[in-house]
Coordinates of C-alpha atoms in Angstrom, one line a residue:
X238 CA -0.2 0.0 0.0
X239 CA 1.3 3.3 -0.8
X240 CA 2.3 6.2 1.9
X241 CA -0.8 8.4 0.9
X242 CA -3.2 5.5 1.0
X243 CA -1.6 4.3 4.1
X244 CA -2.4 8.3 5.6
X245 CA -6.3 7.6 4.6
X246 CA -6.6 4.2 5.7
X247 CA -4.5 2.9 8.5
X248 CA -5.0 -1.0 7.9
X249 CA -5.8 -2.6 4.7
X250 CA -9.3 -2.3 2.7
X251 CA -11.8 -4.0 4.3
X252 CA -9.6 -4.9 7.4
X253 CA -11.6 -2.4 9.9
X254 CA -14.4 -3.5 12.6
X255 CA -16.8 -6.6 11.2
X256 CA -15.0 -6.0 7.6
X257 CA -15.7 -1.8 7.6
X258 CA -13.4 0.6 6.7
X259 CA -12.5 3.3 9.2
X260 CA -12.1 6.7 7.9
X261 CA -9.4 8.7 9.3
X262 CA -9.4 12.5 10.3
X263 CA -7.3 12.9 7.5
X264 CA -10.2 11.2 4.9
X265 CA -13.1 13.5 6.8
X266 CA -11.1 16.7 6.2
X267 CA -10.2 15.8 2.5
X268 CA -14.1 15.4 2.2
X269 CA -14.8 18.7 4.0
X270 CA -12.1 20.5 1.6
X271 CA -14.6 20.0 -1.3
X272 CA -17.3 22.1 0.6
X273 CA -14.9 24.5 1.8
X274 CA -13.9 24.9 -2.1
X275 CA -17.4 25.3 -3.0
X276 CA -17.7 28.2 -0.2
X277 CA -14.8 29.8 -1.5
X278 CA -16.1 29.7 -5.3
X279 CA -19.2 31.1 -4.2
X280 CA -17.8 33.9 -2.3
X281 CA -15.3 34.6 -5.0
X282 CA -17.9 34.8 -7.7
X283 CA -20.5 36.6 -5.4
X284 CA -22.8 33.7 -5.8
X285 CA -24.4 34.2 -2.5
X286 CA -24.5 30.4 -1.9
X287 CA -22.0 30.2 0.9
X288 CA -23.8 30.9 4.0
X289 CA -26.5 28.2 2.5
X290 CA -23.7 25.9 2.2
X291 CA -22.1 26.4 5.6
X292 CA -25.5 25.6 7.1
X293 CA -26.1 22.5 5.3
X294 CA -22.9 21.2 5.8
X295 CA -23.2 21.8 9.5
X296 CA -26.9 20.1 9.2
X297 CA -25.2 17.2 7.6
X298 CA -22.7 16.9 10.6
X299 CA -25.2 17.0 13.4
X300 CA -27.6 14.8 11.7
X301 CA -25.6 12.1 10.7
X302 CA -23.8 12.1 14.3
X303 CA -27.2 12.1 15.9
X304 CA -28.1 8.9 13.2
X305 CA -24.9 7.1 14.4
X306 CA -26.0 7.3 18.0
X307 CA -29.2 6.1 17.2
X308 CA -28.3 3.3 15.0
X309 CA -25.5 2.0 17.1
X310 CA -27.5 0.1 19.5
X311 CA -29.7 -1.2 16.6
X312 CA -26.8 -2.8 14.6
X313 CA -25.8 -4.0 17.9
X314 CA -28.7 -5.8 19.7
X315 CA -29.8 -7.2 16.2
X316 CA -33.1 -7.3 16.8
X317 CA -36.1 -7.9 14.5
X318 CA -38.7 -5.7 15.7
X319 CA -36.2 -2.8 16.9
X320 CA -35.0 -3.0 13.0
X321 CA -38.9 -3.0 11.9
X322 CA -39.8 -0.3 14.2
X323 CA -37.1 1.8 13.0
X324 CA -37.9 1.0 9.2
X325 CA -41.5 2.2 10.4
X326 CA -40.1 5.1 11.5
X327 CA -38.4 5.9 8.3
X328 CA -41.4 5.4 6.1
X329 CA -43.2 7.9 8.3
X330 CA -40.5 10.5 7.9
X331 CA -40.4 9.8 4.2
X332 CA -44.5 10.5 3.7
X333 CA -44.0 13.7 5.4
X334 CA -41.1 14.7 3.6
X335 CA -43.2 14.0 0.5
X336 CA -46.2 15.7 0.9
X337 CA -43.9 18.8 2.4
X338 CA -42.5 19.9 -1.2
X339 CA -45.9 20.3 -3.1
X340 CA -47.2 24.1 -2.4
X341 CA -50.9 22.4 -2.8
X342 CA -52.4 19.7 -0.8
X343 CA -55.7 18.4 0.1
X344 CA -57.4 16.7 3.7
X345 CA -56.1 12.9 4.0
X346 CA -53.2 13.2 1.7
X347 CA -50.5 12.0 4.4
X348 CA -52.5 8.8 4.8
X349 CA -52.6 8.1 0.9
X350 CA -48.9 9.2 0.7
X351 CA -47.8 6.9 3.5
X352 CA -50.1 4.0 1.9
X353 CA -48.3 4.4 -1.2
X354 CA -44.7 5.0 0.3
X355 CA -45.3 1.8 2.5
X356 CA -46.4 -0.3 -0.6
X357 CA -44.1 0.8 -2.8
X358 CA -41.0 0.3 -0.6
X359 CA -42.4 -2.9 0.8
X360 CA -42.5 -4.5 -2.5
X361 CA -39.2 -3.3 -3.6
X362 CA -37.7 -4.0 -0.2
X363 CA -38.9 -7.6 -0.4
X364 CA -38.2 -8.4 -4.2
X365 CA -34.7 -6.7 -3.7
X366 CA -33.5 -8.6 -0.5
X367 CA -35.5 -11.8 -0.6
X368 CA -34.7 -12.5 -4.5
X369 CA -31.7 -10.4 -5.4
X370 CA -29.5 -9.7 -2.4
X371 CA -30.7 -13.2 -0.7
X372 CA -30.1 -12.0 2.8
X373 CA -30.6 -14.2 5.7
X374 CA -32.1 -13.5 8.1
X375 CA -34.0 -10.8 5.9
X376 CA -34.2 -8.2 8.1
X377 CA -30.4 -7.7 8.9
X378 CA -30.1 -4.1 9.7
X379 CA -26.8 -3.7 7.9
X380 CA -28.8 -4.6 4.7
X381 CA -32.2 -3.4 5.4
X382 CA -31.7 0.0 6.7
X383 CA -29.3 1.2 4.1
X384 CA -31.0 -0.3 1.0
X385 CA -34.4 0.8 2.9
X386 CA -33.0 4.5 2.9
X387 CA -32.3 4.3 -0.8
X388 CA -35.3 3.0 -1.9
X389 CA -37.2 5.7 0.1
X390 CA -35.2 8.4 -1.5
X391 CA -35.9 7.4 -4.8
X392 CA -39.6 7.1 -3.7
X393 CA -39.7 10.5 -2.1
X394 CA -38.6 11.9 -5.5
X395 CA -41.2 10.3 -7.6
X396 CA -44.3 10.8 -5.3
X397 CA -43.1 14.6 -4.8
X398 CA -42.9 15.3 -8.2
X399 CA -46.3 13.4 -9.3
X400 CA -48.1 14.9 -6.5
X401 CA -46.8 18.8 -7.5
X402 CA -47.9 17.9 -11.4
X403 CA -51.4 16.5 -10.2
X404 CA -52.3 18.9 -7.7
X405 CA -51.2 21.9 -10.2
X406 CA -53.4 20.1 -12.9
X407 CA -56.4 19.9 -10.2
X408 CA -56.2 23.5 -9.0
X409 CA -54.6 25.8 -11.7
X410 CA -56.4 23.6 -14.7
X411 CA -59.7 23.5 -12.7
X412 CA -61.8 25.2 -15.3
X413 CA -60.4 22.7 -17.8
X414 CA -61.9 19.7 -15.8
X415 CA -65.1 21.4 -15.1
X416 CA -65.8 22.0 -18.8
X417 CA -65.2 18.0 -19.3
X418 CA -67.5 17.2 -16.5
X419 CA -70.1 19.5 -18.1
X420 CA -69.7 17.9 -21.4
X421 CA -70.1 14.5 -20.4
X422 CA -73.4 15.2 -18.1
X423 CA -74.5 16.9 -21.2
X424 CA -73.8 13.5 -23.2
X425 CA -75.4 11.6 -20.5
X426 CA -78.6 13.7 -20.4
X427 CA -78.9 13.6 -24.3
X428 CA -78.7 9.9 -24.0
X429 CA -81.1 9.6 -21.6
X430 CA -83.2 11.8 -23.2
X431 CA -83.0 10.1 -26.5
X432 CA -83.5 6.6 -24.7
X433 CA -86.8 8.0 -23.3
X434 CA -88.1 9.1 -26.3
X435 CA -87.6 5.8 -28.1
X436 CA -88.8 3.9 -25.3
X437 CA -92.3 6.2 -25.1
X438 CA -92.5 5.8 -29.3
X439 CA -92.5 1.9 -28.8
X440 CA -95.1 1.8 -26.1
X441 CA -97.2 3.8 -28.2

């Protein structure tokens, strides 16, 4: 192993605890240097994004640190009920995040979105973990939680875009919907009148 690699990863790749790679402080500093570079570019070009980048970086560090303290006992206990409870919490938060992006909502949207997220994530996770990856047991936290996070991220994006488009069409295009409904009702009334007229003539 070369000297720079030895500085970033003190042991051989994959030789960390339980096969995980331990990232040193130098590696963390190099990752933070990318954010610092973006902040400097924003200041130099007067983009006005440096404060947002700094706040986002601090939030990321705080949230991931808290997440690490939460996930540590879940991984250590390796209990299926604890893993499923945390997975349910992830689904709940994902539904809240999905309905928070569209500008227009309706009553009961959260429960509809929660059902969609649960169904989509459940089918995808069941197929992926049971058939593709073949994890045993299927509730292994080191597989279920990271994969569920990626699946929920994609699910939130799709639901948010779909909800925004549908709600925009239903609100801004309300006149088109009313016109289509009136045309359908006129056709229905015309068919009903025509049927009654023919039926009266046959009886006469």
